[in-house]
Amino acid sequence: PAIISQVLASAVSLIDIGMLGRLGTDALAAVGYTSQFFQLAQAALLALSVACVALMARALGAGEPERARGAFAASLVLALGSAVAICVVSIVFPAFLLGALNADPAVIERAVPYFRLTLGSTLFLAVTLTIESAFRSARNTTTPLLIAGVVTVVKLGLNWLLIFGTFGFPRLDLIGAGIATVLSQLVGVLLFVAAASRRDRPESEAVRLRRADFAKVREFLPETVSVSWPALGERVLLNGALLVYFWVLSDYGPVAIAAYTVGVRL
């Protein structure tokens, strides 16, 4: 199930760029620049989820579901705090961030609304990645797969409706793709929260958070940070290097950026 989930994620990325490719070179270049920052944010959140899996799995293996929930709550708070910081910076300084990568002014103008929506969706992504990690820790990889399937359908369906203005919907181009990303991520959050709230599953004791679990966040936060920061540093270094590479590539213009964006998705 975990493998199929990753295949779905890659398929969505590929189909998404296939749809956006119909909007022209500047649109593709805008997607390319935005993707660099989104991948950096996603990599950071994935690194934080490492601590969730490690600490929860250790506690569940020791037969301590309460301790597992404490680690889960701490991971969720840490991921949300990081996502809030990412969202604030992305919403307030989009033109500055895009300009730092040497983006063409016309591309920056095209990218800013899409950039804000896409990076803003990391707030929802932080929740889904953390809850997905909790399910994996409890040896349930099927539920995340089913939710990924629904999110895939929602994302691509909204893309079709909002990018091209199908069935009387407004044609929103890049903004439509950004809205589709936000709404599909929101659907993912709602489905994961609903799944984690069920009482009739074997993993319910581990993934169904109580108010008391959040009261223990201060106790578990230091260990969560200790486990996650090496993975976070590794991801940030790797994606930071890719940002520098993208900055160099920008000297060749929007066409080169658009071509790279298509090629790297493939």
PDB file of C-alpha atoms in Angstrom:
ATOM      1  CA  PRO A   1       0.000   0.000   0.000  1.00  0.00           C
ATOM      2  CA  ALA A   2       2.817   2.433   0.782  1.00  0.00           C
ATOM      3  CA  ILE A   3       4.350   1.830  -2.652  1.00  0.00           C
ATOM      4  CA  ILE A   4       1.038   2.413  -4.429  1.00  0.00           C
ATOM      5  CA  SER A   5       0.525   5.620  -2.421  1.00  0.00           C
ATOM      6  CA  GLN A   6       3.852   6.931  -3.712  1.00  0.00           C
ATOM      7  CA  VAL A   7       2.963   5.911  -7.270  1.00  0.00           C
ATOM      8  CA  LEU A   8      -0.296   7.877  -6.938  1.00  0.00           C
ATOM      9  CA  ALA A   9       1.609  10.932  -5.710  1.00  0.00           C
ATOM     10  CA  SER A  10       3.988  10.735  -8.673  1.00  0.00           C
ATOM     11  CA  ALA A  11       1.106  10.212 -11.104  1.00  0.00           C
ATOM     12  CA  VAL A  12      -0.718  13.271  -9.764  1.00  0.00           C
ATOM     13  CA  SER A  13       2.433  15.361 -10.157  1.00  0.00           C
ATOM     14  CA  LEU A  14       2.881  14.180 -13.745  1.00  0.00           C
ATOM     15  CA  ILE A  15      -0.757  14.682 -14.789  1.00  0.00           C
ATOM     16  CA  ASP A  16      -0.760  18.070 -13.066  1.00  0.00           C
ATOM     17  CA  ILE A  17       2.188  19.276 -15.135  1.00  0.00           C
ATOM     18  CA  GLY A  18       0.520  17.818 -18.251  1.00  0.00           C
ATOM     19  CA  MET A  19      -2.529  19.996 -17.615  1.00  0.00           C
ATOM     20  CA  LEU A  20      -0.522  23.103 -16.732  1.00  0.00           C
ATOM     21  CA  GLY A  21       1.689  22.648 -19.783  1.00  0.00           C
ATOM     22  CA  ARG A  22      -1.261  23.772 -21.914  1.00  0.00           C
ATOM     23  CA  LEU A  23      -1.015  27.247 -20.359  1.00  0.00           C
ATOM     24  CA  GLY A  24       2.308  28.137 -21.987  1.00  0.00           C
ATOM     25  CA  THR A  25       5.965  28.696 -21.155  1.00  0.00           C
ATOM     26  CA  ASP A  26       5.588  31.385 -18.493  1.00  0.00           C
ATOM     27  CA  ALA A  27       2.988  29.308 -16.634  1.00  0.00           C
ATOM     28  CA  LEU A  28       5.270  26.273 -16.649  1.00  0.00           C
ATOM     29  CA  ALA A  29       8.189  28.381 -15.473  1.00  0.00           C
ATOM     30  CA  ALA A  30       6.006  29.772 -12.657  1.00  0.00           C
ATOM     31  CA  VAL A  31       5.152  26.222 -11.642  1.00  0.00           C
ATOM     32  CA  GLY A  32       8.837  25.297 -11.719  1.00  0.00           C
ATOM     33  CA  TYR A  33       9.894  28.099  -9.387  1.00  0.00           C
ATOM     34  CA  THR A  34       6.986  27.447  -7.032  1.00  0.00           C
ATOM     35  CA  SER A  35       7.741  23.726  -6.990  1.00  0.00           C
ATOM     36  CA  GLN A  36      11.261  24.350  -5.705  1.00  0.00           C
ATOM     37  CA  PHE A  37       9.957  26.079  -2.597  1.00  0.00           C
ATOM     38  CA  PHE A  38       7.089  23.628  -2.158  1.00  0.00           C
ATOM     39  CA  GLN A  39       9.480  20.690  -2.340  1.00  0.00           C
ATOM     40  CA  LEU A  40      11.679  22.357   0.273  1.00  0.00           C
ATOM     41  CA  ALA A  41       8.667  22.781   2.586  1.00  0.00           C
ATOM     42  CA  GLN A  42       7.461  19.238   1.896  1.00  0.00           C
ATOM     43  CA  ALA A  43      10.924  17.815   2.545  1.00  0.00           C
ATOM     44  CA  ALA A  44      11.072  19.624   5.888  1.00  0.00           C
ATOM     45  CA  LEU A  45       7.666  18.274   6.922  1.00  0.00           C
ATOM     46  CA  LEU A  46       8.587  14.751   5.800  1.00  0.00           C
ATOM     47  CA  ALA A  47      11.742  14.974   7.898  1.00  0.00           C
ATOM     48  CA  LEU A  48       9.681  15.969  10.936  1.00  0.00           C
ATOM     49  CA  SER A  49       7.433  12.948  10.377  1.00  0.00           C
ATOM     50  CA  VAL A  50      10.496  10.718  10.853  1.00  0.00           C
ATOM     51  CA  ALA A  51      10.349  11.423  14.578  1.00  0.00           C
ATOM     52  CA  CYS A  52       6.648  10.568  14.672  1.00  0.00           C
ATOM     53  CA  VAL A  53       7.237   7.143  13.132  1.00  0.00           C
ATOM     54  CA  ALA A  54      10.306   6.360  15.235  1.00  0.00           C
ATOM     55  CA  LEU A  55       8.925   7.416  18.611  1.00  0.00           C
ATOM     56  CA  MET A  56       5.445   6.009  18.100  1.00  0.00           C
ATOM     57  CA  ALA A  57       6.692   2.675  16.784  1.00  0.00           C
ATOM     58  CA  ARG A  58       9.068   2.340  19.734  1.00  0.00           C
ATOM     59  CA  ALA A  59       6.272   3.066  22.218  1.00  0.00           C
ATOM     60  CA  LEU A  60       3.789   0.733  20.527  1.00  0.00           C
ATOM     61  CA  GLY A  61       6.386  -2.028  20.412  1.00  0.00           C
ATOM     62  CA  ALA A  62       6.791  -1.596  24.172  1.00  0.00           C
ATOM     63  CA  GLY A  63       3.024  -1.829  24.658  1.00  0.00           C
ATOM     64  CA  GLU A  64       2.653   1.836  25.685  1.00  0.00           C
ATOM     65  CA  PRO A  65      -0.128   3.401  23.566  1.00  0.00           C
ATOM     66  CA  GLU A  66      -0.378   6.450  25.840  1.00  0.00           C
ATOM     67  CA  ARG A  67       3.294   7.245  25.242  1.00  0.00           C
ATOM     68  CA  ALA A  68       2.758   6.732  21.515  1.00  0.00           C
ATOM     69  CA  ARG A  69      -0.074   9.264  21.533  1.00  0.00           C
ATOM     70  CA  GLY A  70       2.120  11.736  23.418  1.00  0.00           C
ATOM     71  CA  ALA A  71       4.768  11.463  20.704  1.00  0.00           C
ATOM     72  CA  PHE A  72       2.046  11.781  18.067  1.00  0.00           C
ATOM     73  CA  ALA A  73       0.679  14.968  19.654  1.00  0.00           C
ATOM     74  CA  ALA A  74       4.178  16.480  19.941  1.00  0.00           C
ATOM     75  CA  SER A  75       4.931  15.657  16.303  1.00  0.00           C
ATOM     76  CA  LEU A  76       1.650  17.212  15.208  1.00  0.00           C
ATOM     77  CA  VAL A  77       2.319  20.429  17.139  1.00  0.00           C
ATOM     78  CA  LEU A  78       5.877  20.647  15.771  1.00  0.00           C
ATOM     79  CA  ALA A  79       4.714  20.063  12.186  1.00  0.00           C
ATOM     80  CA  LEU A  80       1.905  22.620  12.476  1.00  0.00           C
ATOM     81  CA  GLY A  81       4.230  25.212  13.987  1.00  0.00           C
ATOM     82  CA  SER A  82       6.689  24.718  11.138  1.00  0.00           C
ATOM     83  CA  ALA A  83       3.908  24.893   8.544  1.00  0.00           C
ATOM     84  CA  VAL A  84       2.568  28.139  10.010  1.00  0.00           C
ATOM     85  CA  ALA A  85       6.029  29.702   9.689  1.00  0.00           C
ATOM     86  CA  ILE A  86       6.292  28.481   6.088  1.00  0.00           C
ATOM     87  CA  CYS A  87       2.838  29.852   5.243  1.00  0.00           C
ATOM     88  CA  VAL A  88       3.495  33.267   6.769  1.00  0.00           C
ATOM     89  CA  VAL A  89       6.786  33.740   4.910  1.00  0.00           C
ATOM     90  CA  SER A  90       5.299  32.449   1.635  1.00  0.00           C
ATOM     91  CA  ILE A  91       2.192  34.621   1.784  1.00  0.00           C
ATOM     92  CA  VAL A  92       4.002  37.816   2.836  1.00  0.00           C
ATOM     93  CA  PHE A  93       7.169  37.574   0.702  1.00  0.00           C
ATOM     94  CA  PRO A  94       6.336  35.596  -2.479  1.00  0.00           C
ATOM     95  CA  ALA A  95       7.834  38.087  -4.944  1.00  0.00           C
ATOM     96  CA  PHE A  96      11.027  38.382  -2.891  1.00  0.00           C
ATOM     97  CA  LEU A  97      11.469  34.592  -2.715  1.00  0.00           C
ATOM     98  CA  LEU A  98      10.868  34.151  -6.433  1.00  0.00           C
ATOM     99  CA  GLY A  99      13.181  37.049  -7.219  1.00  0.00           C
ATOM    100  CA  ALA A 100      15.888  35.436  -5.085  1.00  0.00           C
ATOM    101  CA  LEU A 101      15.915  32.601  -7.626  1.00  0.00           C
ATOM    102  CA  ASN A 102      16.477  35.127 -10.424  1.00  0.00           C
ATOM    103  CA  ALA A 103      13.009  34.592 -11.896  1.00  0.00           C
ATOM    104  CA  ASP A 104      11.937  36.743 -14.815  1.00  0.00           C
ATOM    105  CA  PRO A 105       9.617  39.645 -13.721  1.00  0.00           C
ATOM    106  CA  ALA A 106       6.808  38.418 -16.009  1.00  0.00           C
ATOM    107  CA  VAL A 107       7.090  34.944 -14.491  1.00  0.00           C
ATOM    108  CA  ILE A 108       7.047  36.370 -10.954  1.00  0.00           C
ATOM    109  CA  GLU A 109       3.841  38.265 -11.701  1.00  0.00           C
ATOM    110  CA  ARG A 110       2.258  35.095 -13.069  1.00  0.00           C
ATOM    111  CA  ALA A 111       3.504  32.958 -10.196  1.00  0.00           C
ATOM    112  CA  VAL A 112       2.628  34.992  -7.079  1.00  0.00           C
ATOM    113  CA  PRO A 113      -1.049  33.935  -6.627  1.00  0.00           C
ATOM    114  CA  TYR A 114      -0.226  30.294  -7.425  1.00  0.00           C
ATOM    115  CA  PHE A 115       2.785  30.454  -5.107  1.00  0.00           C
ATOM    116  CA  ARG A 116       0.694  31.708  -2.191  1.00  0.00           C
ATOM    117  CA  LEU A 117      -1.976  29.051  -2.658  1.00  0.00           C
ATOM    118  CA  THR A 118       0.463  26.165  -3.144  1.00  0.00           C
ATOM    119  CA  LEU A 119       2.717  27.053  -0.216  1.00  0.00           C
ATOM    120  CA  GLY A 120      -0.330  27.900   1.886  1.00  0.00           C
ATOM    121  CA  SER A 121      -1.545  24.324   1.418  1.00  0.00           C
ATOM    122  CA  THR A 122       1.436  23.127   3.489  1.00  0.00           C
ATOM    123  CA  LEU A 123      -0.640  23.902   6.591  1.00  0.00           C
ATOM    124  CA  PHE A 124      -2.968  21.047   5.619  1.00  0.00           C
ATOM    125  CA  LEU A 125      -0.088  18.928   4.345  1.00  0.00           C
ATOM    126  CA  ALA A 126       1.563  19.073   7.772  1.00  0.00           C
ATOM    127  CA  VAL A 127      -1.518  17.501   9.360  1.00  0.00           C
ATOM    128  CA  THR A 128      -1.945  14.773   6.749  1.00  0.00           C
ATOM    129  CA  LEU A 129       1.736  13.767   6.767  1.00  0.00           C
ATOM    130  CA  THR A 130       1.788  13.514  10.560  1.00  0.00           C
ATOM    131  CA  ILE A 131      -1.425  11.492  10.821  1.00  0.00           C
ATOM    132  CA  GLU A 132      -0.272   9.279   7.945  1.00  0.00           C
ATOM    133  CA  SER A 133       2.947   8.643   9.877  1.00  0.00           C
ATOM    134  CA  ALA A 134       0.918   7.726  12.951  1.00  0.00           C
ATOM    135  CA  PHE A 135      -1.059   5.167  10.946  1.00  0.00           C
ATOM    136  CA  ARG A 136       2.153   3.709   9.524  1.00  0.00           C
ATOM    137  CA  SER A 137       3.585   3.446  13.025  1.00  0.00           C
ATOM    138  CA  ALA A 138       0.526   1.415  13.990  1.00  0.00           C
ATOM    139  CA  ARG A 139       1.121  -0.850  10.950  1.00  0.00           C
ATOM    140  CA  ASN A 140      -1.835   0.490   8.977  1.00  0.00           C
ATOM    141  CA  THR A 141      -0.754   1.480   5.470  1.00  0.00           C
ATOM    142  CA  THR A 142      -4.104   0.728   3.813  1.00  0.00           C
ATOM    143  CA  THR A 143      -6.021   3.693   5.222  1.00  0.00           C
ATOM    144  CA  PRO A 144      -3.468   6.249   3.929  1.00  0.00           C
ATOM    145  CA  LEU A 145      -3.656   4.562   0.513  1.00  0.00           C
ATOM    146  CA  LEU A 146      -7.450   4.856   0.359  1.00  0.00           C
ATOM    147  CA  ILE A 147      -7.305   8.502   1.399  1.00  0.00           C
ATOM    148  CA  ALA A 148      -4.562   9.181  -1.161  1.00  0.00           C
ATOM    149  CA  GLY A 149      -6.859   7.735  -3.832  1.00  0.00           C
ATOM    150  CA  VAL A 150      -9.678  10.109  -2.888  1.00  0.00           C
ATOM    151  CA  VAL A 151      -7.332  13.104  -2.721  1.00  0.00           C
ATOM    152  CA  THR A 152      -5.965  12.197  -6.165  1.00  0.00           C
ATOM    153  CA  VAL A 153      -9.445  12.168  -7.700  1.00  0.00           C
ATOM    154  CA  VAL A 154     -10.366  15.468  -6.016  1.00  0.00           C
ATOM    155  CA  LYS A 155      -7.141  17.203  -7.075  1.00  0.00           C
ATOM    156  CA  LEU A 156      -7.300  16.145 -10.725  1.00  0.00           C
ATOM    157  CA  GLY A 157     -11.055  16.730 -10.951  1.00  0.00           C
ATOM    158  CA  LEU A 158     -10.739  20.254  -9.568  1.00  0.00           C
ATOM    159  CA  ASN A 159      -7.768  20.874 -11.864  1.00  0.00           C
ATOM    160  CA  TRP A 160      -9.906  19.991 -14.862  1.00  0.00           C
ATOM    161  CA  LEU A 161     -12.774  22.203 -13.722  1.00  0.00           C
ATOM    162  CA  LEU A 162     -10.831  25.237 -12.501  1.00  0.00           C
ATOM    163  CA  ILE A 163      -7.804  25.436 -14.802  1.00  0.00           C
ATOM    164  CA  PHE A 164      -9.785  25.189 -18.039  1.00  0.00           C
ATOM    165  CA  GLY A 165     -13.250  26.384 -16.929  1.00  0.00           C
ATOM    166  CA  THR A 166     -15.029  23.115 -17.721  1.00  0.00           C
ATOM    167  CA  PHE A 167     -18.824  22.739 -17.238  1.00  0.00           C
ATOM    168  CA  GLY A 168     -19.357  26.460 -16.740  1.00  0.00           C
ATOM    169  CA  PHE A 169     -16.745  26.894 -14.000  1.00  0.00           C
ATOM    170  CA  PRO A 170     -14.577  30.022 -14.325  1.00  0.00           C
ATOM    171  CA  ARG A 171     -11.311  29.531 -16.207  1.00  0.00           C
ATOM    172  CA  LEU A 172      -8.693  30.370 -13.567  1.00  0.00           C
ATOM    173  CA  ASP A 173      -5.510  28.969 -15.141  1.00  0.00           C
ATOM    174  CA  LEU A 174      -2.697  28.765 -12.570  1.00  0.00           C
ATOM    175  CA  ILE A 175      -4.880  30.126  -9.780  1.00  0.00           C
ATOM    176  CA  GLY A 176      -7.311  27.278 -10.426  1.00  0.00           C
ATOM    177  CA  ALA A 177      -4.500  24.761  -9.986  1.00  0.00           C
ATOM    178  CA  GLY A 178      -3.546  26.416  -6.704  1.00  0.00           C
ATOM    179  CA  ILE A 179      -7.136  26.321  -5.445  1.00  0.00           C
ATOM    180  CA  ALA A 180      -7.369  22.653  -6.441  1.00  0.00           C
ATOM    181  CA  THR A 181      -4.250  21.923  -4.389  1.00  0.00           C
ATOM    182  CA  VAL A 182      -5.617  23.696  -1.299  1.00  0.00           C
ATOM    183  CA  LEU A 183      -9.055  22.057  -1.491  1.00  0.00           C
ATOM    184  CA  SER A 184      -7.686  18.563  -2.132  1.00  0.00           C
ATOM    185  CA  GLN A 185      -5.313  18.904   0.823  1.00  0.00           C
ATOM    186  CA  LEU A 186      -8.256  20.043   2.969  1.00  0.00           C
ATOM    187  CA  VAL A 187     -10.198  16.939   1.922  1.00  0.00           C
ATOM    188  CA  GLY A 188      -7.188  14.857   2.942  1.00  0.00           C
ATOM    189  CA  VAL A 189      -7.117  16.480   6.394  1.00  0.00           C
ATOM    190  CA  LEU A 190     -10.832  15.848   6.952  1.00  0.00           C
ATOM    191  CA  LEU A 191     -10.540  12.207   5.894  1.00  0.00           C
ATOM    192  CA  PHE A 192      -7.463  11.565   8.044  1.00  0.00           C
ATOM    193  CA  VAL A 193      -9.046  13.210  11.090  1.00  0.00           C
ATOM    194  CA  ALA A 194     -12.199  11.140  10.582  1.00  0.00           C
ATOM    195  CA  ALA A 195     -10.167   7.939  10.196  1.00  0.00           C
ATOM    196  CA  ALA A 196      -8.078   8.701  13.293  1.00  0.00           C
ATOM    197  CA  SER A 197     -11.240   9.332  15.326  1.00  0.00           C
ATOM    198  CA  ARG A 198     -12.721   5.879  14.712  1.00  0.00           C
ATOM    199  CA  ARG A 199     -12.933   3.537  17.683  1.00  0.00           C
ATOM    200  CA  ASP A 200     -13.466   0.268  15.816  1.00  0.00           C
ATOM    201  CA  ARG A 201      -9.961  -0.217  14.416  1.00  0.00           C
ATOM    202  CA  PRO A 202      -7.039  -2.120  16.001  1.00  0.00           C
ATOM    203  CA  GLU A 203      -4.851   1.000  15.897  1.00  0.00           C
ATOM    204  CA  SER A 204      -7.497   3.265  17.470  1.00  0.00           C
ATOM    205  CA  GLU A 205      -5.740   3.424  20.835  1.00  0.00           C
ATOM    206  CA  ALA A 206      -2.585   4.736  19.188  1.00  0.00           C
ATOM    207  CA  VAL A 207      -3.944   7.283  16.703  1.00  0.00           C
ATOM    208  CA  ARG A 208      -7.047   8.680  18.429  1.00  0.00           C
ATOM    209  CA  LEU A 209      -5.723  11.718  20.260  1.00  0.00           C
ATOM    210  CA  ARG A 210      -7.279  12.972  23.501  1.00  0.00           C
ATOM    211  CA  ARG A 211      -7.001  16.381  25.104  1.00  0.00           C
ATOM    212  CA  ALA A 212      -4.740  14.859  27.746  1.00  0.00           C
ATOM    213  CA  ASP A 213      -2.249  13.862  25.038  1.00  0.00           C
ATOM    214  CA  PHE A 214      -1.721  17.492  24.053  1.00  0.00           C
ATOM    215  CA  ALA A 215      -1.096  18.336  27.705  1.00  0.00           C
ATOM    216  CA  LYS A 216       2.014  16.130  27.451  1.00  0.00           C
ATOM    217  CA  VAL A 217       3.454  17.924  24.412  1.00  0.00           C
ATOM    218  CA  ARG A 218       6.078  19.784  26.457  1.00  0.00           C
ATOM    219  CA  GLU A 219       7.314  16.445  27.831  1.00  0.00           C
ATOM    220  CA  PHE A 220       7.714  14.840  24.390  1.00  0.00           C
ATOM    221  CA  LEU A 221       8.792  17.848  22.337  1.00  0.00           C
ATOM    222  CA  PRO A 222      12.538  17.747  23.203  1.00  0.00           C
ATOM    223  CA  GLU A 223      12.850  14.095  22.160  1.00  0.00           C
ATOM    224  CA  THR A 224      10.821  14.745  19.021  1.00  0.00           C
ATOM    225  CA  VAL A 225      13.123  17.605  18.021  1.00  0.00           C
ATOM    226  CA  SER A 226      16.208  15.533  18.890  1.00  0.00           C
ATOM    227  CA  VAL A 227      15.130  12.684  16.613  1.00  0.00           C
ATOM    228  CA  SER A 228      13.917  14.852  13.734  1.00  0.00           C
ATOM    229  CA  TRP A 229      16.567  17.559  13.390  1.00  0.00           C
ATOM    230  CA  PRO A 230      19.258  15.429  11.651  1.00  0.00           C
ATOM    231  CA  ALA A 231      16.731  14.309   9.026  1.00  0.00           C
ATOM    232  CA  LEU A 232      15.497  17.902   8.738  1.00  0.00           C
ATOM    233  CA  GLY A 233      19.051  19.196   8.261  1.00  0.00           C
ATOM    234  CA  GLU A 234      19.743  16.603   5.577  1.00  0.00           C
ATOM    235  CA  ARG A 235      16.576  17.489   3.626  1.00  0.00           C
ATOM    236  CA  VAL A 236      17.136  21.227   3.911  1.00  0.00           C
ATOM    237  CA  LEU A 237      20.743  20.912   2.708  1.00  0.00           C
ATOM    238  CA  LEU A 238      19.729  18.791  -0.283  1.00  0.00           C
ATOM    239  CA  ASN A 239      16.817  21.018  -1.324  1.00  0.00           C
ATOM    240  CA  GLY A 240      18.830  24.141  -0.594  1.00  0.00           C
ATOM    241  CA  ALA A 241      21.416  22.911  -3.066  1.00  0.00           C
ATOM    242  CA  LEU A 242      18.647  22.397  -5.626  1.00  0.00           C
ATOM    243  CA  LEU A 243      17.547  26.004  -5.081  1.00  0.00           C
ATOM    244  CA  VAL A 244      21.070  27.168  -5.903  1.00  0.00           C
ATOM    245  CA  TYR A 245      21.036  24.965  -9.010  1.00  0.00           C
ATOM    246  CA  PHE A 246      17.710  26.501 -10.041  1.00  0.00           C
ATOM    247  CA  TRP A 247      19.131  29.992  -9.521  1.00  0.00           C
ATOM    248  CA  VAL A 248      21.964  29.163 -11.936  1.00  0.00           C
ATOM    249  CA  LEU A 249      19.518  27.632 -14.430  1.00  0.00           C
ATOM    250  CA  SER A 250      17.477  30.864 -14.391  1.00  0.00           C
ATOM    251  CA  ASP A 251      20.211  32.594 -16.411  1.00  0.00           C
ATOM    252  CA  TYR A 252      19.011  30.543 -19.407  1.00  0.00           C
ATOM    253  CA  GLY A 253      15.502  32.041 -19.265  1.00  0.00           C
ATOM    254  CA  PRO A 254      11.900  30.862 -18.771  1.00  0.00           C
ATOM    255  CA  VAL A 255      12.039  28.336 -21.629  1.00  0.00           C
ATOM    256  CA  ALA A 256      14.875  26.435 -19.950  1.00  0.00           C
ATOM    257  CA  ILE A 257      13.042  26.554 -16.604  1.00  0.00           C
ATOM    258  CA  ALA A 258       9.848  25.265 -18.253  1.00  0.00           C
ATOM    259  CA  ALA A 259      11.738  22.446 -19.969  1.00  0.00           C
ATOM    260  CA  TYR A 260      13.470  21.472 -16.737  1.00  0.00           C
ATOM    261  CA  THR A 261      10.132  21.505 -14.884  1.00  0.00           C
ATOM    262  CA  VAL A 262       8.611  19.036 -17.352  1.00  0.00           C
ATOM    263  CA  GLY A 263      11.719  16.845 -17.463  1.00  0.00           C
ATOM    264  CA  VAL A 264      12.145  16.561 -13.706  1.00  0.00           C
ATOM    265  CA  ARG A 265       8.496  15.529 -13.275  1.00  0.00           C
ATOM    266  CA  LEU A 266       9.042  12.742 -15.790  1.00  0.00           C
TER     267      LEU A 266
END
